[in-house]
Amino acid sequence: MAHPDLPRSLNPAVRSILDRVAAESGVETTNSVAALSHSLEGRSLKPVRDGGFGASPEQFASEIYDLAIADASLAWLAATFNSAASDVATLLGNGLWDGDPDALITTGHRGHGVLVDGRLSGRWRSVVGAGYADWLLLSTDDGSACHVLVPRDSAHLEPVGDHLGLAAAGICDVAVTELPVAPHRILRGAHTHTAVTSRCAAAAVVGSADGLWRAHVEHARARLATSYGGEETTDTTAAQLAWAASDIDAAKLQITTAVAAPEGPEDVAWASQQAVARARSAADRLLGHSRHALSASDPVTRRWRDVHAGCRLAVPLIDATASPLR
């Protein structure tokens, strides 16, 4: 299902993403397609000199949160593409985009590769956006920690089942065997946005929990409006709803007030993990005290699955970025 408002000049990969999200969820993802496409193209954190917008960490975390309220898959894609583009721009320069200014990059944190005599072998689990990206930035080891930039077409991709949540996020397991790697595709040095990566992973989870809360409230109001007085909201239900809202507000505060604070990786990781745990607790509380069927066709249940899928992604990602490469 094509999005009617997409500009003709939109990156074809981004157009494909938006079309798939529209088909999967049927929701209007944003009022500004241009702003969304720029975020999905990895331009928000990318330096201005390299064709990006140079957004501040606060702006970007807020953008991810708002995207997650509308659609969790979009939020994860935007967070991943931007973080990877920023790292590549810093460690490699803008040479990657000379031939293709619209190239999308994603990062594989969950897994391990070994680089021996210029050949890479390894496997990386649940790489967000791998189904859409042109390049994969994969963690590996050649005697010291590094990342290797690999064309997506050179890797074997196994899509992760949609039933696990985040159906439109292009999540795949990635594997390569004895792949030749040119020396200039081996990137060393500290990633520049490790703290932002942690915060934005948390923002994607908390924002999706916020979207779940809003969908649940809307569904409850609609049900009450059509019950002709035969159904009431109990004190217990209202209390659980308020408790979930409180957890989400506290988690959001952890993200928005500390995203740019001069904290160490361990402090950032702790705060991000706390935010993720609160969001998961809120999501479970909402579904546990509702009448939603555990079916992918139920929009509230779908959002609950998105929250849990996001938690499974965020926890190891936050752990990985707590000790940035040196």
XYZ file of C-alpha atoms in Angstrom, residues 66-273:
208
model
C 7.626 10.682 19.361
C 8.163 8.252 16.479
C 7.775 5.309 18.863
C 4.406 6.601 20.058
C 3.207 6.494 16.445
C 5.028 3.325 15.391
C 7.763 1.443 17.227
C 9.294 -0.021 14.059
C 9.917 3.456 12.637
C 11.530 4.587 15.879
C 13.953 1.665 15.930
C 14.865 2.191 12.288
C 15.471 5.909 12.777
C 17.577 5.327 15.901
C 19.664 2.620 14.238
C 20.251 4.345 10.899
C 21.214 7.638 12.537
C 23.572 6.116 15.086
C 25.349 4.066 12.419
C 25.580 7.010 9.999
C 27.068 9.196 12.725
C 29.690 6.605 13.626
C 30.682 5.980 10.018
C 30.870 9.715 9.289
C 33.190 10.167 12.270
C 35.420 7.130 11.761
C 35.478 6.925 7.973
C 34.522 10.393 6.739
C 31.892 10.982 4.094
C 33.557 8.876 1.394
C 30.926 6.167 1.746
C 28.239 8.535 0.479
C 30.207 9.944 -2.479
C 28.802 7.324 -4.820
C 25.407 6.978 -3.157
C 24.250 9.883 -0.951
C 21.125 7.909 0.034
C 22.971 4.835 1.340
C 21.541 3.461 4.586
C 23.734 1.874 7.272
C 22.817 -0.274 10.242
C 24.917 -1.762 13.042
C 25.214 -5.335 14.310
C 25.986 -5.294 18.048
C 24.651 -8.718 19.074
C 27.171 -11.238 17.860
C 30.814 -11.701 17.115
C 32.988 -11.837 14.058
C 36.584 -12.880 13.535
C 38.799 -11.204 10.960
C 41.768 -13.349 9.931
C 44.068 -12.477 7.032
C 41.561 -9.964 5.718
C 38.625 -12.407 5.737
C 35.591 -12.029 7.995
C 33.452 -14.809 9.450
C 30.754 -14.443 12.072
C 27.093 -14.198 13.000
C 25.108 -11.292 14.435
C 21.616 -11.662 15.883
C 18.593 -9.403 15.441
C 20.154 -6.594 13.414
C 17.553 -3.827 13.129
C 17.089 -2.493 9.606
C 19.261 -5.148 7.962
C 16.423 -5.868 5.570
C 16.582 -2.288 4.269
C 20.166 -1.105 4.764
C 22.793 -0.888 2.034
C 25.703 -1.382 4.456
C 26.210 -3.334 7.688
C 28.588 -2.101 10.407
C 29.510 -5.324 12.223
C 31.411 -5.722 15.485
C 34.418 -8.006 15.101
C 37.915 -8.825 16.306
C 41.223 -9.063 14.466
C 43.319 -9.189 17.617
C 41.703 -6.000 18.894
C 38.117 -4.786 18.886
C 36.951 -3.085 15.700
C 34.003 -2.763 13.341
C 33.854 -3.859 9.715
C 31.728 -2.190 7.052
C 30.150 -4.826 4.815
C 27.782 -4.439 1.832
C 24.448 -6.002 2.684
C 24.492 -8.050 -0.518
C 27.686 -9.770 0.683
C 26.012 -11.129 3.825
C 23.450 -13.860 4.393
C 20.260 -12.489 5.993
C 17.638 -14.493 7.875
C 14.504 -12.424 8.692
C 13.317 -12.665 12.294
C 9.702 -13.822 12.640
C 7.109 -11.035 12.600
C 5.220 -12.701 15.469
C 7.941 -11.478 17.841
C 6.991 -7.819 17.344
C 8.403 -4.856 15.404
C 7.186 -6.501 12.208
C 8.184 -3.610 9.933
C 11.668 -2.989 11.366
C 13.518 -5.214 8.887
C 15.150 -7.242 11.682
C 17.407 -10.052 10.454
C 20.095 -12.373 11.718
C 23.268 -11.732 9.712
C 26.009 -14.212 8.832
C 29.172 -14.009 6.730
C 31.775 -16.670 5.956
C 35.313 -15.991 4.739
C 34.288 -12.615 3.313
C 37.236 -10.568 1.951
C 37.386 -7.131 3.623
C 39.387 -4.206 2.258
C 41.586 -2.466 4.882
C 39.730 0.850 4.533
C 36.486 -0.902 5.574
C 37.946 -1.799 8.981
C 36.990 0.951 11.439
C 38.730 1.557 14.740
C 38.180 4.093 17.483
C 35.546 5.049 20.029
C 32.025 5.411 18.758
C 30.939 9.012 19.202
C 27.336 8.482 20.257
C 27.427 5.460 22.565
C 25.453 7.322 25.256
C 22.961 8.593 22.701
C 22.595 5.070 21.293
C 21.676 3.765 24.751
C 19.262 6.598 25.403
C 17.589 6.253 22.027
C 17.159 2.507 22.453
C 15.444 3.278 25.743
C 13.436 6.093 24.124
C 12.162 3.684 21.468
C 10.966 1.251 24.153
C 9.437 3.879 26.442
C 7.801 5.714 23.538
C 6.251 2.467 22.298
C 4.914 1.833 25.824
C 3.427 5.341 25.758
C 1.783 4.488 22.430
C 0.426 1.281 23.978
C -1.013 3.251 26.913
C -2.726 5.705 24.556
C -4.116 2.917 22.373
C -5.412 1.098 25.452
C -7.151 4.226 26.780
C -8.697 4.946 23.384
C -9.926 1.361 23.122
C -11.396 1.483 26.637
C -13.207 4.743 25.931
C -14.661 3.359 22.719
C -15.832 0.216 24.515
C -17.499 2.253 27.263
C -19.166 4.520 24.715
C -20.834 1.544 23.028
C -21.765 -0.364 26.190
C -24.941 1.698 26.804
C -24.177 1.932 30.488
C -23.677 -1.792 30.894
C -19.973 -1.510 31.651
C -18.017 0.591 34.098
C -14.382 1.293 34.769
C -13.526 -0.298 38.118
C -11.306 1.313 40.726
C -8.756 -1.444 40.173
C -8.634 -0.815 36.435
C -8.277 2.929 36.951
C -5.507 2.384 39.493
C -3.578 0.094 37.146
C -3.957 2.614 34.336
C -2.602 5.396 36.545
C 0.239 3.193 37.775
C 1.275 2.381 34.226
C 1.162 6.070 33.276
C 3.357 6.901 36.267
C 5.934 4.287 35.244
C 6.018 5.639 31.690
C 6.382 9.244 32.883
C 9.251 8.273 35.198
C 10.987 6.359 32.411
C 10.606 9.283 30.007
C 12.065 11.634 32.609
C 15.133 9.414 32.955
C 15.724 9.661 29.215
C 14.987 13.327 28.576
C 16.753 14.848 31.578
C 20.011 12.942 31.287
C 20.533 12.309 27.575
C 23.171 15.039 27.294
C 24.514 14.863 30.841
C 28.278 14.294 31.245
C 27.891 10.785 32.628
C 30.077 7.758 32.130
C 28.939 4.797 30.012
C 27.998 2.770 33.095
C 25.773 5.547 34.473
C 24.051 6.018 31.128
C 23.548 2.266 30.795
C 22.044 2.012 34.285
C 19.559 4.831 33.671
C 18.626 3.412 30.271
C 18.107 -0.082 31.683
